[in-house]
Short mmCIF file of C-alpha atoms in Angstrom, two decimals:
data_model
loop_
_atom_site.label_atom_id
_atom_site.label_comp_id
_atom_site.label_asym_id
_atom_site.label_seq_id
_atom_site.Cartn_x
_atom_site.Cartn_y
_atom_site.Cartn_z
CA UNK S 1302 96.37 98.62 61.35
CA UNK S 1303 95.33 95.75 64.02
CA UNK S 1304 92.91 96.34 66.47
CA UNK S 1305 92.69 95.24 70.52
CA UNK S 1306 89.19 95.54 71.85
CA UNK S 1307 88.35 95.44 75.50
CA UNK S 1308 84.60 95.54 76.74
CA UNK S 1309 84.20 96.78 79.84
CA UNK S 1310 86.14 99.92 81.75
CA UNK S 1311 86.01 98.55 85.10
CA UNK S 1312 88.67 97.33 87.55
CA UNK S 1313 89.71 94.73 84.84
CA UNK S 1314 89.46 96.62 81.68
CA UNK S 1315 91.05 99.57 82.99
CA UNK S 1316 93.98 97.58 83.97
CA UNK S 1317 94.62 95.64 80.76
CA UNK S 1318 94.35 99.22 78.76
CA UNK S 1319 97.10 100.69 80.70
CA UNK S 1320 99.30 97.63 80.58
CA UNK S 1321 98.50 97.01 76.97
CA UNK S 1322 98.90 100.64 75.72
CA UNK S 1323 102.56 100.25 76.94
CA UNK S 1324 103.29 97.03 75.37
CA UNK S 1325 101.73 97.72 71.82
CA UNK S 1326 103.37 99.45 69.47
CA UNK S 1327 100.92 102.11 68.31
CA UNK S 1328 101.80 102.38 64.68
CA UNK S 1329 100.55 98.75 63.98
CA UNK S 1330 97.98 98.45 67.07
CA UNK S 1331 94.88 100.64 67.89
CA UNK S 1332 93.36 99.95 71.34
CA UNK S 1333 89.45 100.50 71.93
CA UNK S 1334 88.08 100.23 75.36
CA UNK S 1335 84.19 100.21 75.28
CA UNK S 1336 81.73 101.03 78.46
CA UNK S 1337 78.34 101.97 78.96
CA UNK S 1338 78.86 103.86 82.00
CA UNK S 1339 81.41 106.80 82.48
CA UNK S 1340 81.38 106.33 86.21
CA UNK S 1341 84.24 104.16 87.48
CA UNK S 1342 82.80 102.79 91.36
CA UNK S 1343 85.06 101.76 93.69
CA UNK S 1344 82.98 98.65 94.37
CA UNK S 1345 84.89 97.39 97.64
CA UNK S 1346 83.77 100.64 99.02
CA UNK S 1347 80.28 100.09 98.65
CA UNK S 1348 80.56 97.60 102.13
CA UNK S 1349 81.12 100.73 104.40
CA UNK S 1350 78.49 103.10 103.17
CA UNK S 1351 75.28 101.59 105.04
CA UNK S 1352 77.26 101.98 108.32
CA UNK S 1353 78.41 105.80 107.30
CA UNK S 1354 82.21 105.02 107.41
CA UNK S 1355 82.19 106.11 103.40
CA UNK S 1356 79.91 108.59 101.62
CA UNK S 1357 79.23 107.87 97.96
CA UNK S 1358 81.53 110.63 96.96
CA UNK S 1359 84.08 108.50 98.34
CA UNK S 1360 83.89 105.26 95.73
CA UNK S 1361 83.10 107.16 92.46
CA UNK S 1362 85.34 109.13 90.02
CA UNK S 1363 84.98 109.42 86.28
CA UNK S 1364 86.43 106.16 84.43
CA UNK S 1365 88.15 108.61 81.81
CA UNK S 1366 90.35 109.66 84.42
CA UNK S 1367 92.08 106.25 84.62
CA UNK S 1368 92.38 105.40 81.05
CA UNK S 1369 95.71 106.16 79.21
CA UNK S 1370 96.13 108.57 76.39
CA UNK S 1371 96.41 107.10 73.16
CA UNK S 1372 93.51 104.44 74.05
CA UNK S 1373 90.17 105.17 72.09
CA UNK S 1374 87.37 105.42 74.57
CA UNK S 1375 83.74 104.78 73.48
CA UNK S 1376 81.07 105.07 75.93
CA UNK S 1377 78.00 102.99 74.43
CA UNK S 1378 75.86 100.27 75.13
CA UNK S 1379 77.22 96.84 74.08
CA UNK S 1380 74.50 95.27 71.69
CA UNK S 1381 76.03 91.82 70.76
CA UNK S 1382 79.41 90.04 70.26
CA UNK S 1383 79.71 87.86 67.34
CA UNK S 1384 82.86 86.03 68.24
CA UNK S 1385 82.96 83.92 64.96
CA UNK S 1386 82.66 87.36 63.00
CA UNK S 1387 85.45 89.25 65.06
CA UNK S 1388 82.88 91.80 65.31
CA UNK S 1389 81.08 93.79 68.19
CA UNK S 1390 77.98 95.80 67.60
CA UNK S 1391 77.29 98.81 69.68
CA UNK S 1392 74.41 100.77 70.33
CA UNK S 1393 73.23 103.28 67.42
CA UNK S 1394 74.31 100.41 64.87
CA UNK S 1395 78.25 101.18 65.21
CA UNK S 1396 80.37 98.29 64.57
CA UNK S 1397 83.70 97.49 65.61
CA UNK S 1398 85.77 94.68 64.27
CA UNK S 1399 88.49 93.27 66.37
CA UNK S 1400 91.81 91.31 65.90
CA UNK S 1401 91.85 90.36 69.68
CA UNK S 1402 89.30 90.89 72.32
CA UNK S 1403 89.83 90.96 76.32
CA UNK S 1404 86.32 90.83 77.93
CA UNK S 1405 85.79 92.31 81.10
CA UNK S 1406 82.41 92.95 81.66
CA UNK S 1407 82.40 92.00 84.97
CA UNK S 1408 79.50 90.22 87.09
CA UNK S 1409 76.40 91.83 87.80
CA UNK S 1410 73.20 91.20 90.69
CA UNK S 1411 70.13 90.40 89.78
CA UNK S 1412 67.38 90.18 92.41
CA UNK S 1413 64.64 89.93 90.03
CA UNK S 1414 65.98 86.28 89.36
CA UNK S 1415 64.83 85.35 93.20
CA UNK S 1416 60.64 85.55 93.46
CA UNK S 1417 59.59 88.28 95.61
CA UNK S 1418 62.97 89.67 96.16
CA UNK S 1419 61.85 92.82 94.82
CA UNK S 1420 58.43 93.23 95.98
CA UNK S 1421 59.46 95.47 99.00
CA UNK S 1422 62.81 96.58 97.32
CA UNK S 1423 64.40 99.19 99.11
CA UNK S 1424 61.63 99.63 101.73
CA UNK S 1425 62.57 96.80 104.12
CA UNK S 1426 64.69 94.67 101.73
CA UNK S 1427 67.90 95.95 100.49
CA UNK S 1428 71.24 95.04 98.80
CA UNK S 1429 74.77 96.75 99.34
CA UNK S 1430 76.43 95.35 95.98
CA UNK S 1431 75.07 98.37 94.05
CA UNK S 1432 75.77 102.15 95.11
CA UNK S 1433 71.89 102.79 95.20
CA UNK S 1434 71.26 99.98 97.75
CA UNK S 1435 74.11 100.74 100.00
CA UNK S 1436 73.07 104.22 100.43
CA UNK S 1437 69.29 103.65 100.53
CA UNK S 1438 70.08 100.70 103.26
CA UNK S 1439 72.19 103.40 105.09
CA UNK S 1440 69.64 105.98 105.35
CA UNK S 1441 66.99 103.13 106.44
CA UNK S 1442 69.53 101.77 109.40
CA UNK S 1443 69.76 105.52 110.66
CA UNK S 1444 66.31 105.40 111.47
CA UNK S 1445 65.98 101.73 112.18
CA UNK S 1446 64.70 100.81 115.96
CA UNK S 1447 66.02 97.18 116.05
CA UNK S 1448 64.50 93.74 114.95
CA UNK S 1449 65.76 90.78 113.14
CA UNK S 1450 68.20 91.26 110.35
CA UNK S 1451 68.70 88.92 107.86
CA UNK S 1452 71.51 88.66 105.57
CA UNK S 1453 70.49 86.19 102.70
CA UNK S 1454 73.05 85.00 99.90
CA UNK S 1455 71.17 83.86 96.99
CA UNK S 1456 73.60 81.47 95.09
CA UNK S 1457 77.44 81.15 94.83
CA UNK S 1458 79.39 82.29 92.93
CA UNK S 1459 79.13 86.07 94.15
CA UNK S 1460 81.54 89.12 93.95
CA UNK S 1461 84.00 89.46 96.70
CA UNK S 1462 82.61 86.27 98.77
CA UNK S 1463 84.25 87.76 102.12
CA UNK S 1464 81.82 90.68 101.88
CA UNK S 1465 78.63 89.45 103.34
CA UNK S 1466 80.78 88.15 106.69
CA UNK S 1467 82.13 91.91 106.54
CA UNK S 1468 78.78 93.19 106.58
CA UNK S 1469 77.80 91.15 109.35
CA UNK S 1470 80.93 92.00 111.53
CA UNK S 1471 80.43 95.59 110.91
CA UNK S 1472 76.71 95.70 111.40
CA UNK S 1473 77.35 94.15 114.84
CA UNK S 1474 79.91 96.88 115.58
CA UNK S 1475 77.59 99.56 114.15
CA UNK S 1476 74.77 98.51 116.35
CA UNK S 1477 76.95 98.07 119.51
CA UNK S 1478 78.45 101.80 119.07
CA UNK S 1479 74.46 102.75 118.66
CA UNK S 1480 73.94 101.25 121.81
CA UNK S 1481 71.33 98.95 120.24
CA UNK S 1482 72.87 95.56 119.70
CA UNK S 1483 70.73 94.05 122.28
CA UNK S 1484 67.65 94.77 120.01
CA UNK S 1485 69.25 93.43 117.28
CA UNK S 1486 69.17 90.01 116.27
CA UNK S 1487 71.64 89.19 113.31
CA UNK S 1488 71.45 86.28 111.14
CA UNK S 1489 73.31 84.74 108.07
CA UNK S 1490 71.27 82.58 105.89
CA UNK S 1491 73.82 80.85 103.35
CA UNK S 1492 73.70 78.03 100.58
CA UNK S 1493 77.22 77.08 101.92
CA UNK S 1494 77.90 74.50 104.93
CA UNK S 1495 79.42 77.35 106.86
CA UNK S 1496 80.54 80.94 107.03
CA UNK S 1497 82.93 80.68 103.84
CA UNK S 1498 84.11 78.49 100.93
CA UNK S 1499 87.41 77.15 102.54
CA UNK S 1500 87.30 74.82 105.23
CA UNK S 1501 90.01 76.45 107.76
CA UNK S 1502 88.84 79.86 106.95
CA UNK S 1503 85.35 79.05 107.33
CA UNK S 1504 86.03 77.40 110.71
CA UNK S 1505 87.88 80.65 111.89
CA UNK S 1506 85.27 83.10 110.76
CA UNK S 1507 82.36 80.98 112.07
CA UNK S 1508 83.83 81.21 115.25
CA UNK S 1509 83.91 84.89 114.93
CA UNK S 1510 80.35 84.90 114.10
CA UNK S 1511 79.62 82.75 116.99
CA UNK S 1512 81.75 84.63 119.15
CA UNK S 1513 79.33 87.90 117.87
CA UNK S 1514 76.32 86.67 118.78
CA UNK S 1515 75.67 86.19 114.88
CA UNK S 1516 73.82 83.07 114.02
CA UNK S 1517 73.81 80.79 110.80
CA UNK S 1518 71.26 78.96 109.01
CA UNK S 1519 73.71 76.86 106.46
CA UNK S 1520 72.71 75.06 103.29
CA UNK S 1521 69.79 77.58 102.83
CA UNK S 1522 68.92 77.55 98.85
CA UNK S 1523 66.46 80.39 98.95
CA UNK S 1524 63.35 79.91 96.74
CA UNK S 1525 61.15 82.81 97.63
CA UNK S 1526 60.66 85.89 99.59
CA UNK S 1527 57.41 85.91 101.05
CA UNK S 1528 56.84 89.41 101.91
CA UNK S 1529 53.52 89.39 103.14
CA UNK S 1530 54.46 86.86 105.89
CA UNK S 1531 57.99 88.36 106.28
CA UNK S 1532 60.03 85.04 105.70
CA UNK S 1533 62.34 83.60 103.45
CA UNK S 1534 61.47 80.25 102.27
CA UNK S 1535 64.27 77.58 101.05
CA UNK S 1536 63.61 74.83 98.29
CA UNK S 1537 63.54 72.06 100.92
CA UNK S 1538 60.59 74.49 102.82
CA UNK S 1539 62.32 75.93 105.73
CA UNK S 1540 61.35 79.57 106.87
CA UNK S 1541 63.49 82.46 108.33
CA UNK S 1542 61.66 85.20 109.37
CA UNK S 1543 63.10 89.04 108.84
CA UNK S 1544 62.16 92.40 109.62
CA UNK S 1545 65.02 93.60 107.62
CA UNK S 1546 66.37 91.92 104.78
CA UNK S 1547 69.72 92.27 103.39
CA UNK S 1548 70.27 90.31 100.11
CA UNK S 1549 73.29 89.25 98.14
CA UNK S 1550 71.24 88.22 94.95
CA UNK S 1551 72.07 85.88 92.11
CA UNK S 1552 75.08 87.08 90.41
CA UNK S 1553 75.56 86.90 86.59
CA UNK S 1554 77.61 87.36 83.73
CA UNK S 1555 76.98 91.02 81.93
CA UNK S 1556 73.67 91.02 79.84
CA UNK S 1557 75.42 91.11 76.28
CA UNK S 1558 77.35 88.07 77.15
CA UNK S 1559 74.33 85.89 77.99
CA UNK S 1560 72.55 87.61 74.65
CA UNK S 1561 75.44 86.71 72.49
CA UNK S 1562 75.42 83.15 73.63
CA UNK S 1563 78.86 83.18 75.21
CA UNK S 1564 78.42 82.12 78.54
CA UNK S 1565 77.70 79.18 80.64
CA UNK S 1566 74.14 78.68 82.79
CA UNK S 1567 74.78 82.15 84.71
CA UNK S 1568 76.49 83.81 81.79
CA UNK S 1569 80.10 83.62 82.71
CA UNK S 1570 82.56 82.51 79.60
CA UNK S 1571 84.01 79.19 79.80
CA UNK S 1572 87.68 79.75 80.11
CA UNK S 1573 91.08 78.14 80.54
CA UNK S 1574 91.77 78.95 83.70
CA UNK S 1575 95.57 78.77 83.69
CA UNK S 1576 95.82 81.01 80.19
CA UNK S 1577 92.77 83.07 80.46
CA UNK S 1578 92.03 82.63 76.99
CA UNK S 1579 88.64 81.46 76.23
CA UNK S 1580 87.69 77.75 75.43
CA UNK S 1581 85.93 78.51 72.25
CA UNK S 1582 87.74 81.40 70.46
CA UNK S 1583 91.67 81.86 70.41
CA UNK S 1584 91.72 85.39 70.35
CA UNK S 1585 89.25 86.32 72.82
CA UNK S 1586 90.93 86.53 76.51
CA UNK S 1587 88.88 87.38 80.12
CA UNK S 1588 89.97 89.19 82.89
CA UNK S 1589 88.34 89.64 86.41
CA UNK S 1590 84.61 88.24 87.05
CA UNK S 1591 83.58 87.68 83.18
CA UNK S 1592 84.58 84.41 82.93
CA UNK S 1593 84.05 80.95 84.74
CA UNK S 1594 87.49 80.72 86.39
CA UNK S 1595 86.92 78.76 89.73
CA UNK S 1596 88.91 81.67 91.74
CA UNK S 1597 87.62 84.27 93.89
CA UNK S 1598 85.59 87.28 91.95
CA UNK S 1599 87.50 90.07 93.35
CA UNK S 1600 89.31 93.02 92.18
CA UNK S 1601 92.59 91.50 93.65
CA UNK S 1602 92.16 88.59 91.66
CA UNK S 1603 91.62 90.49 88.37
CA UNK S 1604 95.00 92.45 89.41
CA UNK S 1605 96.83 88.69 89.72
CA UNK S 1606 95.48 87.85 86.26
CA UNK S 1607 96.59 90.94 84.73
CA UNK S 1608 100.06 90.18 84.46
CA UNK S 1609 99.35 86.90 83.23
CA UNK S 1610 97.14 87.83 80.75
CA UNK S 1611 99.52 90.76 79.03
CA UNK S 1612 102.08 87.83 78.74
CA UNK S 1613 99.64 85.44 77.24
CA UNK S 1614 98.12 87.80 75.02
CA UNK S 1615 101.36 88.93 73.85
CA UNK S 1616 102.82 85.70 73.01
CA UNK S 1617 99.83 84.65 71.25
CA UNK S 1618 99.86 87.95 69.04
CA UNK S 1619 103.34 87.04 68.10
CA UNK S 1620 102.31 83.55 67.35
CA UNK S 1621 104.34 82.35 70.13
CA UNK S 1622 103.40 79.71 72.66
CA UNK S 1623 101.63 80.92 75.83
CA UNK S 1624 103.69 80.22 78.85
CA UNK S 1625 102.43 82.37 81.77
CA UNK S 1626 99.82 80.39 84.02
CA UNK S 1627 97.25 82.01 86.55
CA UNK S 1628 97.01 80.10 90.09
CA UNK S 1629 93.94 81.34 91.09
CA UNK S 1630 95.51 83.82 93.69
CA UNK S 1631 93.45 85.94 95.84
CA UNK S 1632 94.31 88.26 98.43
CA UNK S 1633 91.28 89.74 100.83
CA UNK S 1634 91.50 92.30 103.56
CA UNK S 1635 88.27 90.92 105.99
CA UNK S 1636 86.99 94.10 107.97
CA UNK S 1637 85.78 92.56 111.39
CA UNK S 1638 84.72 95.52 112.85
CA UNK S 1639 85.95 97.57 116.14
CA UNK S 1640 88.92 98.90 113.81
CA UNK S 1641 90.27 95.50 113.30
CA UNK S 1642 90.73 93.29 110.28
CA UNK S 1643 92.08 89.91 109.05
CA UNK S 1644 93.75 89.02 105.82
CA UNK S 1645 93.36 86.19 103.90
CA UNK S 1646 95.62 84.79 101.11
CA UNK S 1647 94.87 81.93 98.89
CA UNK S 1648 94.87 80.11 95.15
CA UNK S 1649 93.29 77.42 93.44
CA UNK S 1650 95.03 74.50 95.59
CA UNK S 1651 96.31 76.40 98.92
CA UNK S 1652 93.36 77.25 101.03
CA UNK S 1653 94.02 80.11 103.37
CA UNK S 1654 96.51 79.64 105.96
CA UNK S 1655 97.60 81.50 109.27
CA UNK S 1656 100.88 83.14 109.08
CA UNK S 1657 102.48 86.54 108.00
CA UNK S 1658 102.35 88.46 105.08
CA UNK S 1659 104.06 89.22 102.74
CA UNK S 1660 107.39 88.45 104.69
CA UNK S 1661 107.80 85.74 107.43
CA UNK S 1662 107.70 86.76 111.03
CA UNK S 1663 107.90 90.38 110.39
CA UNK S 1664 104.89 90.53 108.32
CA UNK S 1665 104.01 93.36 108.70
CA UNK S 1666 100.18 91.77 107.99
CA UNK S 1667 98.71 88.96 109.89
CA UNK S 1668 97.09 86.10 107.88
CA UNK S 1669 93.77 84.51 109.23
CA UNK S 1670 94.03 86.22 112.51
CA UNK S 1671 92.52 89.77 113.76
CA UNK S 1672 94.54 92.63 113.83
CA UNK S 1673 94.50 96.59 113.91
CA UNK S 1674 97.25 96.58 111.03
CA UNK S 1675 94.82 94.50 108.99
CA UNK S 1676 92.11 97.18 109.32
CA UNK S 1677 94.59 99.94 108.28
CA UNK S 1678 95.43 97.62 105.44
CA UNK S 1679 91.94 97.61 104.37
CA UNK S 1680 91.25 101.22 104.66
CA UNK S 1681 94.60 101.98 102.81
CA UNK S 1682 93.38 99.95 99.82
CA UNK S 1683 91.41 102.43 98.47
CA UNK S 1684 94.17 104.99 97.87
CA UNK S 1685 96.22 101.70 96.22
CA UNK S 1686 93.35 101.08 94.02
CA UNK S 1687 93.10 104.52 92.56
CA UNK S 1688 96.30 105.36 92.44
CA UNK S 1689 98.11 102.05 91.78
CA UNK S 1690 96.34 99.16 90.94
CA UNK S 1691 94.13 100.74 88.26
CA UNK S 1692 97.20 102.05 86.30
CA UNK S 1693 98.25 98.47 86.36
CA UNK S 1694 101.20 98.95 88.23
CA UNK S 1695 102.73 96.24 90.53
CA UNK S 1696 101.71 96.41 94.31
CA UNK S 1697 105.14 96.42 96.28
CA UNK S 1698 106.17 92.98 97.46
CA UNK S 1699 103.07 91.38 96.24
CA UNK S 1700 103.50 88.90 93.30
CA UNK S 1701 100.74 87.56 90.93
CA UNK S 1702 101.95 83.94 91.87
CA UNK S 1703 100.78 83.19 95.59
CA UNK S 1704 103.94 82.70 97.69
CA UNK S 1705 104.10 80.31 100.60
CA UNK S 1706 106.68 82.42 102.54
CA UNK S 1707 105.56 83.26 106.09
CA UNK S 1708 102.62 80.80 105.57
CA UNK S 1709 102.07 78.23 108.39
CA UNK S 1710 101.50 74.79 106.93
CA UNK S 1711 98.69 72.82 108.56
CA UNK S 1712 99.64 69.65 110.01
CA UNK S 1713 97.39 67.37 107.72
CA UNK S 1714 96.79 67.61 104.19
CA UNK S 1715 94.23 70.67 103.45
CA UNK S 1716 91.07 69.42 102.49
CA UNK S 1717 89.53 70.38 98.85
CA UNK S 1718 87.13 73.07 99.41
CA UNK A 195 78.25 51.04 106.55
CA UNK A 196 79.43 47.54 105.20
CA UNK A 197 78.14 46.40 101.90
CA UNK A 198 79.23 43.94 99.69
CA UNK A 199 78.52 45.69 96.58
CA UNK A 200 80.97 48.77 98.06
CA UNK A 201 83.46 46.57 99.19
CA UNK A 202 86.21 47.01 96.22
CA UNK A 203 85.44 51.05 96.12
CA UNK A 204 87.40 53.75 97.13
CA UNK A 205 86.17 56.61 98.71
CA UNK A 206 87.43 59.92 99.95
CA UNK A 207 87.29 61.23 103.81
CA UNK A 208 83.74 62.90 102.82
CA UNK A 209 82.26 59.93 100.99
CA UNK A 210 82.94 60.71 97.45
CA UNK A 211 84.04 58.03 94.99
CA UNK A 212 87.45 58.88 93.90
CA UNK A 213 87.61 57.13 90.79
CA UNK A 214 84.39 57.45 88.71
CA UNK A 215 85.33 54.23 86.62
CA UNK A 216 84.35 51.96 89.48
CA UNK A 217 80.90 53.20 89.28
CA UNK A 218 77.78 50.88 88.57
CA UNK A 219 74.30 51.10 88.86
CA UNK A 220 74.07 48.74 91.68
CA UNK A 221 76.75 51.06 93.90
CA UNK A 222 74.11 53.97 92.91
CA UNK A 223 71.80 52.12 94.43
CA UNK A 224 73.50 51.04 97.47
CA UNK A 225 74.92 54.72 97.96
CA UNK A 226 71.23 56.27 97.66
CA UNK A 227 69.82 54.20 100.03
CA UNK A 228 72.83 55.15 102.62
CA UNK A 229 71.92 58.72 101.67
CA UNK A 230 68.29 57.79 102.86
CA UNK A 231 66.65 57.48 99.60
CA UNK A 232 64.23 54.69 99.73
CA UNK A 233 64.39 53.98 96.15
CA UNK A 234 65.60 55.20 92.65
CA UNK A 235 62.68 56.47 90.17
CA UNK A 236 63.04 57.20 86.60
CA UNK A 237 63.48 60.65 87.29
CA UNK A 238 66.17 60.15 89.82
CA UNK A 239 68.02 57.99 86.96
CA UNK A 240 67.27 60.95 84.58
CA UNK A 241 69.36 62.85 86.76
CA UNK A 242 72.19 60.73 87.88
CA UNK A 243 72.82 60.02 83.96
CA UNK A 244 72.93 63.56 83.12
CA UNK A 245 75.53 64.02 85.73
CA UNK A 246 77.53 60.89 84.78
CA UNK A 247 77.72 62.25 81.44
CA UNK A 248 78.40 65.87 81.99
CA UNK A 249 80.66 64.72 84.94
CA UNK A 250 82.80 62.42 83.40
CA UNK A 251 83.06 64.88 80.21
CA UNK A 252 84.06 67.80 82.11
CA UNK A 253 86.07 66.30 84.88
CA UNK A 254 84.11 67.63 87.66
CA UNK A 255 80.03 67.27 89.20
CA UNK A 256 77.99 69.21 87.73
CA UNK A 257 76.41 72.65 89.91
CA UNK A 258 72.67 72.70 91.05
CA UNK A 259 72.15 75.25 88.52
CA UNK A 260 73.69 73.34 85.57
CA UNK A 261 71.53 70.31 86.74
CA UNK A 262 68.42 72.12 85.97
CA UNK A 263 69.42 73.95 83.20
CA UNK A 264 70.54 70.69 81.62
CA UNK A 265 67.37 68.38 82.56
CA UNK A 266 64.79 70.86 82.88
CA UNK A 267 63.90 69.43 86.19
CA UNK A 268 62.78 72.53 88.29
CA UNK A 269 65.06 73.36 91.52
CA UNK A 270 62.23 72.58 93.75
CA UNK A 271 61.45 69.13 92.37
CA UNK A 272 65.00 68.32 92.24
CA UNK A 273 65.11 69.29 96.07
CA UNK A 274 61.99 66.86 96.53
CA UNK A 275 64.10 63.88 94.59
CA UNK A 276 67.46 64.42 96.43
CA UNK A 277 66.51 66.48 99.61
CA UNK A 278 69.17 68.71 101.37
CA UNK A 279 71.56 69.66 98.83
CA UNK A 280 70.95 68.07 95.60
CA UNK A 281 74.00 68.76 93.88
CA UNK A 282 76.11 67.06 96.45
CA UNK A 283 73.74 64.01 96.96
CA UNK A 284 73.82 63.51 93.20
CA UNK A 285 77.40 63.77 92.83
CA UNK A 286 77.97 61.23 95.72
CA UNK A 287 75.29 58.72 94.13
CA UNK A 288 76.77 59.43 90.58
CA UNK A 289 80.11 58.04 91.88
CA UNK A 290 81.97 61.79 90.98
CA UNK A 291 83.75 63.84 93.26
CA UNK A 292 82.06 66.85 95.25
CA UNK A 293 81.03 69.69 93.23
CA UNK A 294 83.26 72.85 93.26
CA UNK A 295 80.66 75.49 92.77
CA UNK A 296 81.68 77.75 95.12
CA UNK A 297 84.83 79.79 95.70
#
């Protein structure tokens, strides 16, 4: 009997368990999935909680519900991965030997890595990348009288690079709705030169920030939070004052990956970006945020990785050459407030372009352009996530590889991001 | 800026060298002046050398965190040596492409 071990039962791990349980002969293979937490969080939903659009119950369900029969589920801490020995040590001294390992341990926020950030944690300094942070921020906003709200991105890469922008757009809408927009100053402090990582989308989204009266402090590499003076300070000694600080803390790979010495400086595992096989260990693969693949860290990306991973894993198990190649495809609905949204679709080489999606002319979704339908797509995605995506099923008309169909080519060659 | 040292060197639209093999120490010094650095000290060179080494091995310019981890120089000092965006500035002076860093 051979063992396929999956570490992490979040978006990526759950999809791999579902798909591989159909691919592998159960007389030959056993599949084990390990996670420390029994609760599955719909992380894209955290964004809506501070503004009262979702409540915590909308974004949590038991993990077990989404995992197939025939897969052994273990809820336990993972203490150490020993890839040289094909072995993983769990809490309580239990060990699992594997033939193949899929690491799906994700990306996690670390506020303690920025000096001063946790001094007034969840008092007037919040995150919204955890359920606790999003919920506490929601309670705080209910009674906030206004002032200067600063959204600070610590360092790239972060999970869902569009979430900070969506947060700003929604905040603008929320304060309008509460009749207090004139009492709130909204500022984005970002290490990037502009609103987003890709030039076309950055220009488009930057224009939207400006129209909504949201100011940007670009190339701001945060050094510390000075809670006494209520400012954030950059390495080049710029200060941005705040009354309310919302932080996207440093993102790092899972503790176990760093403790096992498998990650880079941020604890993301060096991975071949096209095959999804790790650089050092041929029988270890990654899905989702756990690797250092230069694609966005997002659920849609994990979904597009899935078919590539399953094909390559199956081929490698049979001693065949791996032929499937991941192109970095990402597809993100961006909530822009006032019941509008916009959609971006891109990969390693092609930045987000305007047009229609998934079909030319008829769409129905617009690319890089605000529309009510893109908002409906965004809100409908929660249902897709729980009922289609986690099961590893294809999303109709959306291919793993990015398609140029419906996209308008730019007159000049796209600049590299 | 016209300079004899850079006459035969090719750059992209953003001013990054397109061929790291065309690089020389003299080119670094000229580019550093263009970037507003008065002179390159031993500390500067420690960072440039590190970036050349890792950049040529991996095919891409290192990120800020890779530089601080790899050289042991603090982020604060790095900003003092290469003000405003050290990762991009070093990449430019070291004759490497723009750091990918962010996606």
